[in-house]
Amino acid sequence: MKLNLQDIPRVKNITKEDFLKHYFKPQKPVVIERFIEDWPAYTKWSLDYIKDVAGDKTVPLYDDRPVDYKDGFNEPHATMKMSEYVDLLKREPTKYRIFLWNVLKEIPQLQKDYTFPDFGIKLMKSLPMLFFGGTNSHTFMHYDIDLANIFHFHFEGKKQCILFDQKQNEHLYKIPHSLITREDIDFSNPDFIKWPALKNAKGWQCELNHGEVLYMPEGYWHYMKYITPGFSMSLRAIARHPKNLGKAVYNVMVMRHFDNLMRRIKGQKWIDWKNEQAVKRTNAAI
């Protein structure tokens, strides 16, 4: 048995008007296959190129270990020179990933290789973020704290993407006071005996190739698995729907600080309680 996933629609290219009408307004995902072929990045950006321009940078690395109450917000599990990390990616499978690496701050010269596309919505130009991963590395199923509209531009290799909208929350074993599902769920090959509610979840899937763009609507859950080593860049636009904008403000101003406070007070017991509640609440809704 597999997850109930439909293929994300694909278009070769798209106008601003068609994007707004068919995908942004109805909040549906889409893969645009040939939108950035006029970017210098389309031909230049590869792991070898990143190694050349940023090889001496020390980069933060993250793996798929379970959340620990002692972990700080976005605290890396290891660090490495970018040149060493690229060599590792190309040499062997690794769980180490880079995420939320700010292009403007870390490698300003990369700004010359892309332009901000006109999709008809205002993009946050101060937050172009890079993400890297090795063969079979993956992110936990999560959604972004600001419930932003995300445009995910992929470079080199292949990447599996699984998406769910916020209506599927009750089926996904969502961790309370958090933005993730149970970390021990393998969304690329789920165990339906252990996680029976997943049978009721309805989502989307695609494989991204070099130069393709995935649009993820506001607050969409996303699981990313690197089939081969590669990297992506995300551009984002703030949530427009009032309900999502309200959730974003709550997440940033209240939820995140409450969760950090409870970690300090209760330690690992808080993490364990949240994991237990995710199962109890989800299975109770079946």
Short mmCIF file of C-alpha atoms in Angstrom, two decimals:
data_model
loop_
_atom_site.label_atom_id
_atom_site.label_comp_id
_atom_site.label_asym_id
_atom_site.label_seq_id
_atom_site.Cartn_x
_atom_site.Cartn_y
_atom_site.Cartn_z
CA MET A 1 0.00 0.00 0.00
CA LYS A 2 1.21 3.50 -0.80
CA LEU A 3 0.29 7.02 0.23
CA ASN A 4 -2.65 8.56 -1.62
CA LEU A 5 -0.66 11.00 -3.73
CA GLN A 6 -1.49 12.61 -7.05
CA ASP A 7 1.16 13.93 -9.39
CA ILE A 8 1.77 17.65 -9.18
CA PRO A 9 0.78 19.28 -12.50
CA ARG A 10 3.65 20.19 -14.83
CA VAL A 11 3.91 23.00 -17.34
CA LYS A 12 6.80 23.88 -19.64
CA ASN A 13 6.42 27.58 -18.89
CA ILE A 14 3.73 29.88 -17.57
CA THR A 15 2.57 33.50 -17.71
CA LYS A 16 1.97 35.58 -14.61
CA GLU A 17 -1.76 35.67 -15.38
CA ASP A 18 -2.06 31.88 -15.75
CA PHE A 19 -0.02 31.26 -12.60
CA LEU A 20 -2.25 33.55 -10.54
CA LYS A 21 -5.46 32.11 -12.00
CA HIS A 22 -4.70 28.39 -11.98
CA TYR A 23 -2.32 27.93 -9.05
CA PHE A 24 -1.91 30.90 -6.71
CA LYS A 25 -5.57 31.84 -6.23
CA PRO A 26 -6.78 28.22 -5.82
CA GLN A 27 -3.61 27.44 -3.81
CA LYS A 28 -2.50 24.41 -5.82
CA PRO A 29 1.09 23.29 -6.45
CA VAL A 30 2.74 23.23 -9.86
CA VAL A 31 6.12 22.32 -11.37
CA ILE A 32 7.41 24.75 -14.02
CA GLU A 33 9.99 22.95 -16.12
CA ARG A 34 11.70 25.61 -18.25
CA PHE A 35 11.12 28.89 -16.41
CA ILE A 36 14.76 29.71 -15.58
CA GLU A 37 16.62 28.65 -18.72
CA ASP A 38 17.64 32.28 -19.30
CA TRP A 39 19.29 32.51 -15.87
CA PRO A 40 23.09 32.20 -15.84
CA ALA A 41 22.50 29.85 -12.88
CA TYR A 42 20.77 27.37 -15.18
CA THR A 43 24.05 26.51 -16.90
CA LYS A 44 26.53 27.55 -14.19
CA TRP A 45 25.15 26.20 -10.94
CA SER A 46 26.43 22.77 -10.01
CA LEU A 47 28.08 21.25 -6.96
CA ASP A 48 31.48 21.82 -8.56
CA TYR A 49 30.64 25.49 -9.16
CA ILE A 50 29.52 25.95 -5.55
CA LYS A 51 32.77 24.32 -4.45
CA ASP A 52 34.73 26.81 -6.56
CA VAL A 53 32.97 29.95 -5.29
CA ALA A 54 32.37 28.92 -1.67
CA GLY A 55 34.83 26.14 -0.95
CA ASP A 56 36.49 27.95 1.97
CA LYS A 57 33.18 28.71 3.72
CA THR A 58 32.45 26.78 6.91
CA VAL A 59 28.90 25.44 6.57
CA PRO A 60 26.37 24.20 9.18
CA LEU A 61 25.26 20.60 8.68
CA TYR A 62 22.12 18.83 9.89
CA ASP A 63 21.09 15.18 9.84
CA ASP A 64 17.91 13.24 10.63
CA ARG A 65 18.52 12.54 14.32
CA PRO A 66 15.43 12.98 16.54
CA VAL A 67 14.84 16.35 18.19
CA ASP A 68 16.56 16.62 21.58
CA TYR A 69 15.41 19.11 24.22
CA LYS A 70 18.99 20.44 24.47
CA ASP A 71 19.10 21.36 20.78
CA GLY A 72 19.01 25.10 20.21
CA PHE A 73 16.89 26.66 17.46
CA ASN A 74 18.52 25.66 14.14
CA GLU A 75 21.67 24.56 15.98
CA PRO A 76 23.84 22.51 13.56
CA HIS A 77 24.86 18.93 14.28
CA ALA A 78 28.26 19.42 12.62
CA THR A 79 30.28 21.89 10.56
CA MET A 80 32.59 21.42 7.58
CA LYS A 81 34.28 23.41 4.83
CA MET A 82 32.02 23.61 1.78
CA SER A 83 34.77 22.06 -0.36
CA GLU A 84 34.92 19.05 1.98
CA TYR A 85 31.13 18.80 2.07
CA VAL A 86 30.81 18.77 -1.73
CA ASP A 87 33.50 16.09 -1.90
CA LEU A 88 31.53 14.06 0.64
CA LEU A 89 28.28 14.45 -1.33
CA LYS A 90 29.93 13.21 -4.51
CA ARG A 91 31.83 10.39 -2.83
CA GLU A 92 29.19 8.55 -0.81
CA PRO A 93 25.65 8.76 0.64
CA THR A 94 25.43 11.01 3.69
CA LYS A 95 22.64 12.19 5.97
CA TYR A 96 24.22 15.62 6.32
CA ARG A 97 22.22 18.47 4.78
CA ILE A 98 22.48 22.24 4.63
CA PHE A 99 19.29 24.27 4.93
CA LEU A 100 18.33 27.94 5.11
CA TRP A 101 21.76 29.07 3.88
CA ASN A 102 21.33 32.72 2.91
CA VAL A 103 22.74 33.47 -0.56
CA LEU A 104 22.97 37.23 0.05
CA LYS A 105 24.98 36.79 3.24
CA GLU A 106 27.16 33.81 2.36
CA ILE A 107 27.96 34.08 -1.37
CA PRO A 108 26.89 37.54 -2.62
CA GLN A 109 28.32 36.95 -6.12
CA LEU A 110 25.64 34.32 -6.77
CA GLN A 111 23.10 37.16 -6.98
CA LYS A 112 24.42 37.87 -10.47
CA ASP A 113 23.26 34.42 -11.62
CA TYR A 114 19.51 34.81 -11.08
CA THR A 115 16.73 37.37 -11.22
CA PHE A 116 13.61 37.59 -9.11
CA PRO A 117 10.78 36.24 -11.28
CA ASP A 118 7.51 38.10 -11.70
CA PHE A 119 4.81 35.67 -10.60
CA GLY A 120 2.41 38.48 -9.75
CA ILE A 121 3.12 38.31 -6.01
CA LYS A 122 5.81 40.19 -4.10
CA LEU A 123 8.82 38.04 -3.19
CA MET A 124 10.94 38.62 -0.08
CA LYS A 125 14.20 39.60 -1.79
CA SER A 126 16.29 39.47 1.38
CA LEU A 127 15.71 35.75 1.91
CA PRO A 128 17.00 33.62 -0.99
CA MET A 129 17.92 30.37 0.78
CA LEU A 130 20.02 27.40 -0.39
CA PHE A 131 19.46 23.76 0.59
CA PHE A 132 21.91 20.88 -0.04
CA GLY A 133 21.67 17.12 0.48
CA GLY A 134 23.34 13.81 -0.33
CA THR A 135 21.90 10.60 -1.74
CA ASN A 136 18.92 9.39 0.35
CA SER A 137 19.14 12.27 2.84
CA HIS A 138 15.78 13.80 3.65
CA THR A 139 13.96 16.45 5.61
CA PHE A 140 11.30 15.63 8.16
CA MET A 141 7.77 16.30 6.98
CA HIS A 142 7.21 19.91 8.04
CA TYR A 143 5.73 23.24 7.07
CA ASP A 144 7.42 26.62 7.34
CA ILE A 145 6.89 28.75 10.43
CA ASP A 146 5.62 31.72 8.37
CA LEU A 147 3.31 29.63 6.13
CA ALA A 148 4.85 31.39 3.13
CA ASN A 149 4.29 30.78 -0.56
CA ILE A 150 7.49 29.05 -1.67
CA PHE A 151 9.18 28.77 -5.06
CA HIS A 152 11.75 25.97 -4.93
CA PHE A 153 14.35 26.02 -7.74
CA HIS A 154 16.31 22.76 -8.04
CA PHE A 155 19.85 22.31 -9.33
CA GLU A 156 21.76 19.11 -10.14
CA GLY A 157 20.36 15.62 -9.75
CA LYS A 158 16.90 14.51 -8.68
CA LYS A 159 14.80 15.26 -5.63
CA GLN A 160 11.58 13.61 -4.43
CA CYS A 161 8.95 16.00 -3.05
CA ILE A 162 5.78 15.00 -1.16
CA LEU A 163 3.29 17.71 -0.20
CA PHE A 164 0.14 17.93 1.93
CA ASP A 165 -2.09 20.93 2.57
CA GLN A 166 -3.15 22.04 6.05
CA LYS A 167 -6.47 20.19 5.71
CA GLN A 168 -4.56 16.92 6.14
CA ASN A 169 -3.18 17.80 9.60
CA GLU A 170 -5.37 15.32 11.47
CA HIS A 171 -3.94 12.41 9.44
CA LEU A 172 -0.23 13.24 9.62
CA TYR A 173 0.73 12.64 13.28
CA LYS A 174 1.51 16.31 13.76
CA ILE A 175 3.58 17.11 16.84
CA PRO A 176 1.69 19.63 19.03
CA HIS A 177 3.32 23.05 19.52
CA SER A 178 5.54 22.30 16.55
CA LEU A 179 5.82 22.42 12.74
CA ILE A 180 6.73 18.77 12.13
CA THR A 181 5.15 15.32 12.10
CA ARG A 182 6.54 12.32 13.97
CA GLU A 183 10.18 12.14 12.89
CA ASP A 184 10.21 8.34 12.71
CA ILE A 185 7.73 8.24 9.81
CA ASP A 186 9.35 7.38 6.47
CA PHE A 187 7.09 9.22 4.05
CA SER A 188 8.85 7.66 1.06
CA ASN A 189 7.83 4.19 2.33
CA PRO A 190 5.43 4.51 5.30
CA ASP A 191 4.48 1.70 7.67
CA PHE A 192 0.67 1.79 7.63
CA ILE A 193 0.42 -0.72 10.46
CA LYS A 194 2.33 1.62 12.77
CA TRP A 195 0.82 4.81 11.29
CA PRO A 196 -2.72 3.81 10.14
CA ALA A 197 -4.08 7.37 9.82
CA LEU A 198 -1.74 8.04 6.92
CA LYS A 199 -4.07 5.92 4.76
CA ASN A 200 -6.57 8.80 4.94
CA ALA A 201 -4.14 11.56 3.95
CA LYS A 202 -4.39 12.98 0.42
CA GLY A 203 -1.34 14.72 -1.00
CA TRP A 204 0.84 15.54 -3.97
CA GLN A 205 4.16 14.27 -5.31
CA CYS A 206 6.82 15.03 -7.90
CA GLU A 207 10.45 14.50 -8.78
CA LEU A 208 12.40 17.69 -9.39
CA ASN A 209 15.20 17.81 -11.96
CA HIS A 210 17.86 20.42 -12.69
CA GLY A 211 16.33 23.81 -13.52
CA GLU A 212 12.76 22.96 -12.52
CA VAL A 213 10.69 25.11 -10.16
CA LEU A 214 8.19 23.77 -7.63
CA TYR A 215 5.54 26.16 -6.33
CA MET A 216 4.36 25.20 -2.83
CA PRO A 217 1.26 27.12 -1.66
CA GLU A 218 0.84 28.71 1.75
CA GLY A 219 1.51 26.44 4.69
CA TYR A 220 1.93 23.26 2.64
CA TRP A 221 3.61 20.39 4.44
CA HIS A 222 6.68 19.19 2.53
CA TYR A 223 9.00 16.20 2.68
CA MET A 224 12.11 16.34 0.52
CA LYS A 225 14.36 13.36 -0.27
CA TYR A 226 17.51 13.66 -2.37
CA ILE A 227 17.54 10.78 -4.85
CA THR A 228 20.99 11.96 -5.92
CA PRO A 229 23.25 14.69 -4.47
CA GLY A 230 22.03 18.16 -5.32
CA PHE A 231 20.88 21.54 -4.06
CA SER A 232 17.99 23.96 -4.37
CA MET A 233 17.19 27.62 -3.81
CA SER A 234 13.94 28.85 -2.30
CA LEU A 235 12.32 32.24 -2.79
CA ARG A 236 9.27 33.09 -0.71
CA ALA A 237 6.31 35.43 -0.49
CA ILE A 238 4.35 36.13 2.68
CA ALA A 239 1.06 34.36 3.30
CA ARG A 240 -1.88 36.31 1.84
CA HIS A 241 -4.83 34.42 3.32
CA PRO A 242 -5.81 36.11 6.61
CA LYS A 243 -6.11 32.77 8.45
CA ASN A 244 -2.62 31.69 7.37
CA LEU A 245 -1.16 35.11 8.14
CA GLY A 246 -2.66 34.86 11.62
CA LYS A 247 -1.15 31.41 12.11
CA ALA A 248 2.23 32.71 10.97
CA VAL A 249 2.18 35.54 13.49
CA TYR A 250 1.13 33.12 16.25
CA ASN A 251 3.90 30.65 15.34
CA VAL A 252 6.61 33.32 15.39
CA MET A 253 5.40 35.38 18.35
CA VAL A 254 3.88 32.74 20.64
CA MET A 255 4.29 29.06 19.70
CA ARG A 256 8.06 29.05 19.16
CA HIS A 257 8.76 30.84 22.45
CA PHE A 258 6.31 28.66 24.41
CA ASP A 259 7.93 25.51 23.06
CA ASN A 260 11.43 26.74 23.95
CA LEU A 261 10.25 27.64 27.45
CA MET A 262 8.75 24.18 28.01
CA ARG A 263 11.97 22.54 26.82
CA ARG A 264 13.89 24.48 29.45
CA ILE A 265 11.39 23.66 32.19
CA LYS A 266 10.58 20.00 31.44
CA GLY A 267 13.52 18.90 29.30
CA GLN A 268 13.19 15.61 27.42
CA LYS A 269 9.86 14.88 29.13
CA TRP A 270 8.34 17.69 27.06
CA ILE A 271 9.63 16.18 23.80
CA ASP A 272 8.43 12.71 24.79
CA TRP A 273 4.98 14.04 25.76
CA LYS A 274 4.59 15.80 22.43
CA ASN A 275 5.54 12.65 20.52
CA GLU A 276 3.00 10.61 22.51
CA GLN A 277 0.27 13.20 21.96
CA ALA A 278 0.87 13.16 18.20
CA VAL A 279 -0.04 9.46 18.12
CA LYS A 280 -2.93 9.66 20.58
CA ARG A 281 -4.60 12.65 18.93
CA THR A 282 -4.18 11.36 15.38
CA ASN A 283 -5.34 7.81 16.06
CA ALA A 284 -8.31 9.12 18.07
CA ALA A 285 -9.51 10.97 14.95
CA ILE A 286 -9.52 7.83 12.76
#
